[in-house]
């Protein structure tokens, strides 16, 4: 006759209790702390700006830093699902929307820096730049793709769209992240190391999803 | 009845000098005097050595100069780093003495020049030039140097000399950017550049050994670099060790890396867009709004005739 170990029994009986307390920790401690952490890059940017620490071309520096963080937050957001499965902690999903919205927040800063500081709101030049330079076009498209995702991020919108349709729509984030990586790859002159790191990370995250789907 | 009231001490304890410090006061004074003396003497001597003797040369723009701070902290020098703030830190210990520049090839008197020789043999001039990077930013730099044609004349080019090829030092020990990594290196080393003979002989074309009155800072291409102000910055090769007179158009680094993006000529041209950057405008470092880019970077009167009859869209 199979024997059940005491640990198994403990896990059965306590699973709900421990999950509840873990999710409470997540909601009341981890999430607020993470929220503050997500604001650190923009705070540092402001701080450096005030102390004239953004180098000889501050506009370029602001553009690069906000772009970097957009890509980083997109990848961090895409790590939530694999992390949930691997850690067996479904509660982690509660962090996903916030992280995704921070990706959108940095994308907005990046886009606004480009439109205002870099191009001086000169629409003719912006249109020419978007049409003529493929890396700008890809970056611009990736930004546009994030708008419907941010707009449908509320619980109300999830309900209105229905879970399935909402999920279908939010697969756009994969295309947006891919576009972001290509935007970076096409933008560097010769040193591909940094964009390739992002490409590899994205490939790993996407590979995980494809394998899960097939399995 | 006497009431004992605690009176606060007249001097706060943290204001009282530590006895150890007090006892060492004479030593402190002696040290201070020595430091003041040391600071006075060698620093002025050093400064005198670093300052260059020069006269005002022709072709200088009266546009406001980019600050020394920005000129020396915003450098594209991939031998050290692909990050523009990197060379200022990573080139600090770069050795520029001893240094020789081998000038030869199709020349009757090929010569290896020591850097000290180059600094004294030719009269140094200050030339305040615009510098336009292919990345659509620009600066105004007060270079100190001498025209390249003087050096070339010294080696007596033969009739075979149609082009001039330049080469940067290749020294991965000193230049971390040349070491390469997991994904290989950013460019093939050594960095090479080239000019057509008439471009090289043009009086605007300068070999710079200094800027802002001092010897070149390492991150700006010490000890000797080329400055071709009507071409994109990448033509102005840094830390030169070899100059060869050749009969064929020499290979150039950025052209080898991406022939569709960087041509041999690389003349500043607002009408020929680059796949990444519109070349119609530029940001002058230190300014907010972009300004229109001028053909040949504003030196059209001096150099446009060199390219008469050439299709500049083809020979970009």
XYZ file of C-alpha atoms in Angstrom:
531
model
C 0.000 0.000 0.000
C 1.428 3.400 -0.968
C 2.462 5.561 1.902
C 2.018 9.283 2.002
C 4.842 11.278 3.453
C 4.098 13.722 6.250
C 5.353 16.557 4.065
C 2.729 15.785 1.448
C 0.027 15.812 4.001
C 1.258 19.071 5.434
C 1.326 20.591 1.959
C -2.248 19.455 1.292
C -3.601 20.851 4.445
C -1.624 24.064 4.485
C -1.549 24.901 0.817
C -4.398 27.372 0.954
C -3.196 29.093 4.064
C 0.365 29.525 2.819
C -0.845 30.704 -0.603
C -3.058 33.298 0.988
C -0.263 34.637 3.146
C 2.179 34.595 0.252
C -0.249 36.535 -1.933
C -0.797 38.976 0.887
C 2.947 39.566 1.109
C 2.978 40.016 -2.658
C 0.172 42.553 -2.651
C 1.119 44.502 0.413
C 4.902 44.429 0.327
C 6.395 43.137 -2.923
C 4.145 45.109 -5.247
C 4.588 48.539 -3.620
C 8.336 47.992 -3.374
C 8.477 46.921 -6.998
C 6.473 49.990 -7.960
C 9.097 52.215 -6.363
C 11.891 50.204 -7.971
C 10.271 50.686 -11.373
C 10.429 54.439 -10.861
C 14.156 54.374 -10.114
C 15.367 54.659 -13.731
C 13.303 57.782 -14.406
C 14.256 59.234 -11.026
C 17.928 58.686 -11.768
C 17.459 60.322 -15.153
C 15.922 63.403 -13.531
C 18.597 63.471 -10.844
C 21.411 63.235 -13.407
C 19.712 65.849 -15.529
C 19.521 68.297 -12.642
C 23.213 67.815 -11.899
C 24.219 68.134 -15.576
C 25.389 64.531 -15.569
C 23.838 63.495 -18.875
C 26.977 64.058 -20.936
C 27.645 66.341 -23.865
C 24.448 65.388 -25.690
C 21.740 65.109 -23.003
C 18.954 64.574 -25.525
C 20.701 61.524 -26.946
C 21.312 60.222 -23.425
C 17.656 60.645 -22.424
C 16.558 58.954 -25.649
C 18.892 56.016 -25.115
C 18.097 55.502 -21.447
C 14.306 55.612 -21.888
C 14.632 53.290 -24.887
C 16.771 50.832 -22.933
C 14.271 50.745 -20.093
C 11.313 50.250 -22.416
C 12.972 47.150 -23.792
C 14.007 45.941 -20.351
C 10.505 46.338 -18.939
C 8.986 44.568 -21.928
C 11.304 41.623 -21.329
C 10.700 41.688 -17.568
C 6.949 41.632 -18.242
C 7.397 38.654 -20.533
C 9.281 36.809 -17.770
C 6.268 36.828 -15.435
C 4.461 33.920 -17.078
C 7.478 31.575 -17.261
C 8.390 32.551 -13.716
C 4.872 31.737 -12.496
C 5.040 28.287 -14.009
C 8.591 27.552 -12.929
C 8.092 28.800 -9.388
C 4.629 27.287 -9.032
C 3.398 30.603 -7.672
C 0.442 31.687 -9.761
C 0.018 34.806 -7.627
C 2.923 36.405 -9.488
C 0.430 37.254 -12.226
C -0.616 40.182 -10.047
C 2.647 41.923 -10.978
C 2.275 41.574 -14.722
C -0.040 44.469 -15.459
C 2.032 46.896 -13.420
C 5.243 45.837 -15.149
C 3.603 46.030 -18.563
C 2.305 49.502 -17.831
C 5.785 50.565 -16.786
C 7.075 49.306 -20.145
C 4.435 51.537 -21.737
C 5.380 54.418 -19.432
C 9.030 54.270 -20.533
C 7.974 53.826 -24.156
C 5.920 57.036 -23.833
C 8.906 58.892 -22.354
C 11.089 57.568 -25.164
C 8.569 58.584 -27.819
C 7.958 62.014 -26.283
C 11.697 62.662 -26.015
C 12.025 61.889 -29.693
C 9.061 64.022 -30.754
C 9.726 67.011 -28.527
C 13.399 67.287 -27.540
C 14.921 65.559 -30.529
C 12.677 66.637 -33.384
C 11.258 69.826 -31.844
C 7.667 68.848 -32.833
C 8.600 69.349 -36.478
C 5.971 67.115 -38.080
C 7.487 67.224 -41.570
C 10.844 66.002 -40.285
C 9.223 63.369 -38.091
C 7.222 61.935 -40.983
C 10.298 61.941 -43.194
C 12.331 60.274 -40.463
C 9.719 57.562 -39.865
C 9.286 56.835 -43.570
C 12.951 56.954 -44.561
C 14.627 55.179 -41.692
C 13.506 51.646 -41.156
C 14.691 51.494 -37.558
C 12.509 54.501 -36.730
C 9.566 52.925 -38.531
C 9.935 49.667 -36.591
C 10.315 51.503 -33.297
C 7.320 53.721 -34.021
C 5.175 50.697 -34.945
C 6.215 48.860 -31.795
C 5.159 51.862 -29.759
C 1.767 52.083 -31.502
C 1.172 48.381 -30.782
C 1.548 49.013 -27.068
C -1.236 51.632 -26.985
C -4.210 49.215 -27.303
C -2.578 46.964 -24.716
C -2.239 49.755 -22.195
C -5.782 50.910 -22.970
C -7.239 47.454 -22.302
C -5.231 46.751 -19.198
C -8.015 47.407 -16.683
C -10.186 44.679 -15.148
C -13.199 46.321 -16.758
C -11.699 46.020 -20.213
C -10.750 42.399 -19.636
C -14.349 41.670 -18.729
C -15.751 43.652 -21.636
C -13.482 41.948 -24.176
C -13.785 38.498 -22.636
C -10.720 36.627 -21.465
C -10.062 34.814 -24.743
C -10.264 37.866 -26.954
C -8.281 39.880 -24.446
C -5.557 37.243 -24.493
C -5.523 37.173 -28.280
C -5.149 40.954 -28.388
C -2.387 40.981 -25.836
C -0.274 38.645 -27.931
C 0.645 41.881 -29.715
C 3.197 42.374 -26.963
C 5.352 39.667 -28.575
C 5.421 41.602 -31.850
C 6.082 44.845 -30.033
C 9.025 43.367 -28.117
C 10.416 41.804 -31.293
C 10.054 45.188 -32.997
C 11.854 46.828 -30.092
C 14.800 44.460 -30.415
C 14.966 44.985 -34.202
C 14.725 48.751 -33.648
C 17.826 48.520 -31.449
C 19.678 46.127 -33.787
C 19.151 48.368 -36.799
C 20.129 51.454 -34.901
C 23.611 50.525 -33.707
C 26.474 51.166 -36.079
C 28.705 48.172 -35.606
C 28.745 46.995 -32.018
C 25.867 44.498 -31.960
C 26.617 43.066 -28.530
C 23.988 44.915 -26.533
C 21.035 44.452 -28.899
C 22.041 40.804 -29.341
C 21.742 40.253 -25.592
C 18.148 41.482 -25.770
C 17.552 39.302 -28.838
C 18.803 36.211 -27.010
C 16.679 36.953 -23.927
C 13.585 37.456 -26.077
C 14.336 34.235 -27.976
C 14.575 32.316 -24.694
C 11.274 33.763 -23.438
C 9.499 33.046 -26.720
C 11.067 29.587 -26.986
C 9.679 28.732 -23.571
C 6.179 29.689 -24.675
C 6.370 27.738 -27.924
C 7.556 24.622 -26.086
C 4.774 24.961 -23.518
C 2.210 25.324 -26.269
C 3.377 22.162 -27.970
C 3.712 20.195 -24.750
C 18.731 77.113 49.686
C 21.208 76.486 46.994
C 19.861 74.826 43.933
C 22.299 73.060 41.786
C 21.531 73.898 38.196
C 23.412 72.227 35.411
C 24.974 74.870 33.253
C 25.664 73.851 29.660
C 29.402 73.846 28.871
C 30.664 76.964 27.090
C 32.219 74.944 24.262
C 30.418 72.037 22.601
C 32.438 68.865 22.889
C 32.486 68.362 19.133
C 34.182 71.716 18.723
C 37.129 70.781 20.898
C 40.178 69.862 18.879
C 41.278 66.297 19.301
C 44.476 66.381 21.423
C 46.278 64.157 18.947
C 45.639 66.660 16.198
C 46.608 69.529 18.500
C 49.910 67.921 19.374
C 50.731 67.390 15.703
C 50.098 71.046 14.797
C 53.705 71.864 13.911
C 53.935 68.867 11.630
C 50.700 70.012 9.973
C 52.159 73.428 9.277
C 55.380 71.990 7.865
C 53.424 69.646 5.577
C 51.217 72.471 4.376
C 54.162 74.657 3.449
C 55.799 71.829 1.529
C 52.584 71.077 -0.341
C 52.137 74.735 -1.272
C 55.684 74.894 -2.608
C 55.310 71.643 -4.546
C 52.048 72.842 -6.001
C 53.648 76.055 -7.158
C 56.635 74.716 -9.018
C 56.094 71.562 -11.014
C 52.520 72.289 -12.003
C 53.524 75.447 -13.839
C 56.438 73.656 -15.428
C 54.158 70.857 -16.577
C 51.628 73.287 -17.979
C 54.359 75.041 -19.931
C 55.393 71.709 -21.418
C 51.833 70.811 -22.405
C 51.036 74.214 -23.898
C 51.944 74.410 -27.548
C 53.473 77.348 -29.369
C 51.295 78.271 -32.295
C 50.045 81.133 -34.416
C 46.530 81.774 -35.698
C 46.060 79.909 -38.957
C 43.677 80.539 -41.874
C 40.175 79.091 -42.438
C 39.055 79.505 -38.811
C 35.352 79.943 -38.176
C 34.214 82.590 -35.718
C 31.303 80.427 -34.561
C 31.311 79.811 -30.830
C 33.566 76.947 -29.850
C 32.286 73.787 -28.224
C 33.444 73.728 -24.596
C 36.668 71.891 -23.796
C 34.630 69.735 -21.426
C 32.331 68.534 -24.201
C 35.135 68.162 -26.748
C 36.945 65.861 -24.344
C 34.042 63.812 -22.953
C 32.101 63.002 -26.114
C 34.342 60.947 -28.374
C 33.831 58.311 -30.998
C 37.051 56.356 -30.578
C 36.114 52.698 -30.991
C 39.645 51.533 -30.176
C 38.755 52.338 -26.585
C 34.978 52.061 -26.415
C 31.858 52.271 -28.544
C 30.318 54.388 -25.804
C 31.100 58.050 -26.404
C 31.888 58.719 -22.752
C 34.210 55.681 -22.614
C 37.410 56.946 -24.296
C 37.822 59.802 -21.764
C 38.197 57.176 -19.024
C 39.774 54.275 -20.884
C 42.415 56.295 -22.763
C 43.849 57.915 -19.626
C 46.949 55.735 -19.494
C 47.446 55.494 -23.252
C 51.171 55.925 -24.021
C 51.891 58.534 -26.663
C 55.666 58.698 -26.076
C 57.772 57.435 -27.739
C 55.758 57.579 -30.956
C 56.775 57.407 -34.565
C 54.825 58.025 -37.735
C 56.183 56.115 -40.737
C 55.565 58.136 -43.893
C 56.411 56.258 -47.063
C 55.148 54.350 -50.062
C 55.386 56.171 -53.370
C 57.854 58.729 -52.053
C 61.457 59.575 -52.814
C 62.323 60.246 -49.198
C 60.312 57.868 -47.005
C 60.874 58.896 -43.396
C 60.009 57.737 -39.898
C 59.208 60.837 -37.918
C 59.399 60.923 -34.146
C 56.496 62.807 -32.598
C 58.795 65.412 -31.021
C 60.289 66.026 -34.445
C 56.821 66.563 -35.929
C 55.949 69.010 -33.143
C 58.974 71.195 -33.884
C 59.685 70.754 -37.593
C 56.475 72.431 -38.773
C 55.020 75.731 -37.584
C 51.928 74.979 -35.557
C 48.725 76.852 -36.348
C 45.393 77.119 -34.628
C 42.457 76.235 -36.878
C 38.951 76.552 -35.513
C 36.995 74.025 -37.601
C 33.487 72.680 -37.625
C 33.403 68.920 -37.039
C 30.352 67.098 -38.376
C 29.787 63.501 -37.296
C 27.855 61.112 -39.544
C 25.578 60.579 -36.515
C 24.132 64.063 -37.110
C 25.863 65.968 -34.319
C 28.556 68.588 -34.667
C 31.125 70.595 -32.744
C 33.442 73.547 -33.278
C 36.983 72.650 -32.242
C 40.096 74.874 -32.021
C 42.688 72.423 -33.336
C 46.428 73.002 -33.216
C 48.389 71.405 -36.037
C 49.971 71.802 -39.426
C 48.701 71.150 -42.936
C 49.204 67.582 -44.148
C 50.677 68.846 -47.425
C 53.760 70.089 -45.553
C 54.482 66.607 -44.242
C 53.841 65.000 -47.622
C 56.138 67.501 -49.335
C 58.881 66.513 -46.890
C 58.890 62.932 -48.209
C 58.670 63.999 -51.886
C 55.799 61.960 -53.360
C 56.487 60.335 -56.735
C 54.123 60.486 -59.726
C 52.745 57.116 -58.571
C 51.186 58.757 -55.513
C 47.466 59.094 -56.274
C 46.039 58.439 -52.828
C 47.149 58.654 -49.219
C 46.453 55.773 -46.827
C 46.437 56.265 -43.051
C 46.662 53.724 -40.253
C 45.926 53.947 -36.510
C 48.023 52.162 -33.896
C 47.044 48.524 -33.370
C 47.722 47.686 -29.749
C 45.015 45.587 -28.063
C 46.989 45.708 -24.792
C 46.397 49.430 -24.576
C 43.221 49.688 -26.613
C 40.491 47.551 -25.051
C 38.144 48.097 -27.991
C 40.535 46.200 -30.256
C 40.387 43.049 -28.143
C 37.020 41.847 -29.316
C 34.731 39.692 -27.268
C 32.066 37.051 -27.441
C 30.425 38.575 -30.513
C 33.699 39.673 -32.100
C 34.982 43.181 -32.400
C 33.134 46.269 -33.544
C 35.481 46.911 -36.491
C 38.466 45.283 -38.176
C 41.739 46.605 -36.772
C 43.814 48.570 -37.333
C 41.533 51.432 -38.306
C 42.444 52.630 -41.790
C 41.431 55.700 -43.745
C 42.325 57.313 -47.024
C 42.189 60.483 -49.076
C 42.633 61.260 -52.717
C 45.931 63.071 -53.340
C 44.261 66.423 -54.100
C 42.188 66.136 -50.905
C 45.320 65.336 -48.906
C 47.195 68.283 -50.428
C 44.328 70.718 -49.795
C 45.323 73.509 -47.395
C 42.290 72.787 -45.184
C 43.489 69.246 -44.465
C 45.218 69.300 -41.113
C 47.336 67.005 -38.998
C 46.319 67.996 -35.483
C 48.604 67.563 -32.493
C 46.633 69.658 -30.051
C 43.398 71.436 -29.220
C 42.504 74.403 -27.055
C 46.227 75.311 -26.963
C 47.350 72.057 -25.333
C 48.619 68.773 -26.706
C 45.814 66.450 -27.835
C 44.043 64.693 -24.983
C 44.370 60.923 -25.452
C 40.646 60.471 -26.116
C 40.833 62.918 -29.016
C 43.393 60.898 -30.954
C 46.736 61.698 -29.352
C 49.440 62.232 -30.252
C 48.572 63.010 -33.877
C 45.379 62.794 -35.888
C 43.908 63.880 -39.162
C 41.253 66.610 -39.447
C 39.340 66.871 -42.725
C 36.605 69.356 -41.865
C 34.428 68.966 -44.972
C 34.072 65.213 -44.461
C 32.212 63.231 -41.804
C 34.234 62.786 -38.633
C 35.119 59.132 -39.207
C 37.487 60.213 -42.028
C 39.580 62.092 -39.471
C 41.607 59.111 -38.301
C 43.168 59.203 -34.837
C 46.497 58.149 -33.255
C 48.219 57.744 -36.624
C 51.297 55.500 -36.933
C 51.547 55.131 -40.718
C 50.920 57.332 -43.730
C 51.469 55.714 -47.124
C 51.391 57.240 -50.567
C 49.696 54.728 -52.866
C 48.525 54.437 -56.461
C 45.142 52.776 -55.807
C 42.200 53.914 -53.702
C 42.987 52.452 -50.262
C 40.469 50.520 -48.158
C 38.764 52.474 -45.358
C 37.431 50.964 -42.131
C 33.796 52.055 -42.093
C 33.430 51.414 -45.792
C 34.648 47.838 -45.223
C 32.142 47.383 -42.392
C 29.081 48.747 -44.205
C 29.767 49.726 -47.833
C 26.177 50.775 -48.388
C 26.316 53.290 -45.550
C 29.800 54.774 -45.611
C 31.535 55.703 -48.825
C 35.188 56.405 -49.476
C 34.543 60.122 -49.974
C 32.136 60.724 -47.063
C 31.784 64.406 -47.864
C 29.228 66.098 -45.635
C 26.145 66.258 -47.822
C 22.664 67.138 -46.534
C 21.147 65.783 -49.749
C 22.459 62.243 -49.424
C 20.617 60.617 -46.529
C 22.207 57.877 -44.490
C 20.102 54.748 -43.823
C 20.059 55.609 -40.106
C 20.367 59.351 -39.811
C 18.883 62.084 -41.929
C 21.826 64.233 -42.904
C 19.719 67.333 -43.539
C 20.113 68.645 -40.005
C 22.507 68.319 -37.133
C 22.632 69.058 -33.440
C 25.501 71.297 -32.468
C 26.688 69.967 -29.105
C 25.580 72.416 -26.428
C 22.637 73.662 -28.485
C 19.038 72.564 -28.205
C 17.485 73.007 -31.624
C 18.887 71.273 -34.665
C 20.424 73.374 -37.378
C 20.533 72.722 -41.107
C 23.631 70.910 -42.347
C 25.625 72.729 -45.002
C 27.076 71.069 -48.114
C 30.709 70.149 -47.460
C 30.056 71.209 -43.862
C 30.193 74.854 -44.904
C 33.521 74.515 -46.748
C 32.009 74.328 -50.244
C 33.814 77.473 -51.415
C 37.120 75.857 -50.574
C 36.566 72.272 -51.721
C 33.534 71.882 -54.015
C 35.759 72.258 -57.096
C 37.584 69.042 -56.168
C 34.464 67.086 -57.018
C 33.274 68.934 -60.109
C 31.605 66.567 -62.534
C 31.295 63.762 -59.981
C 27.915 62.252 -59.101
C 27.987 62.809 -55.333
C 25.045 60.452 -54.833
C 27.120 57.656 -56.288
C 30.400 58.736 -54.709
C 28.929 59.463 -51.301
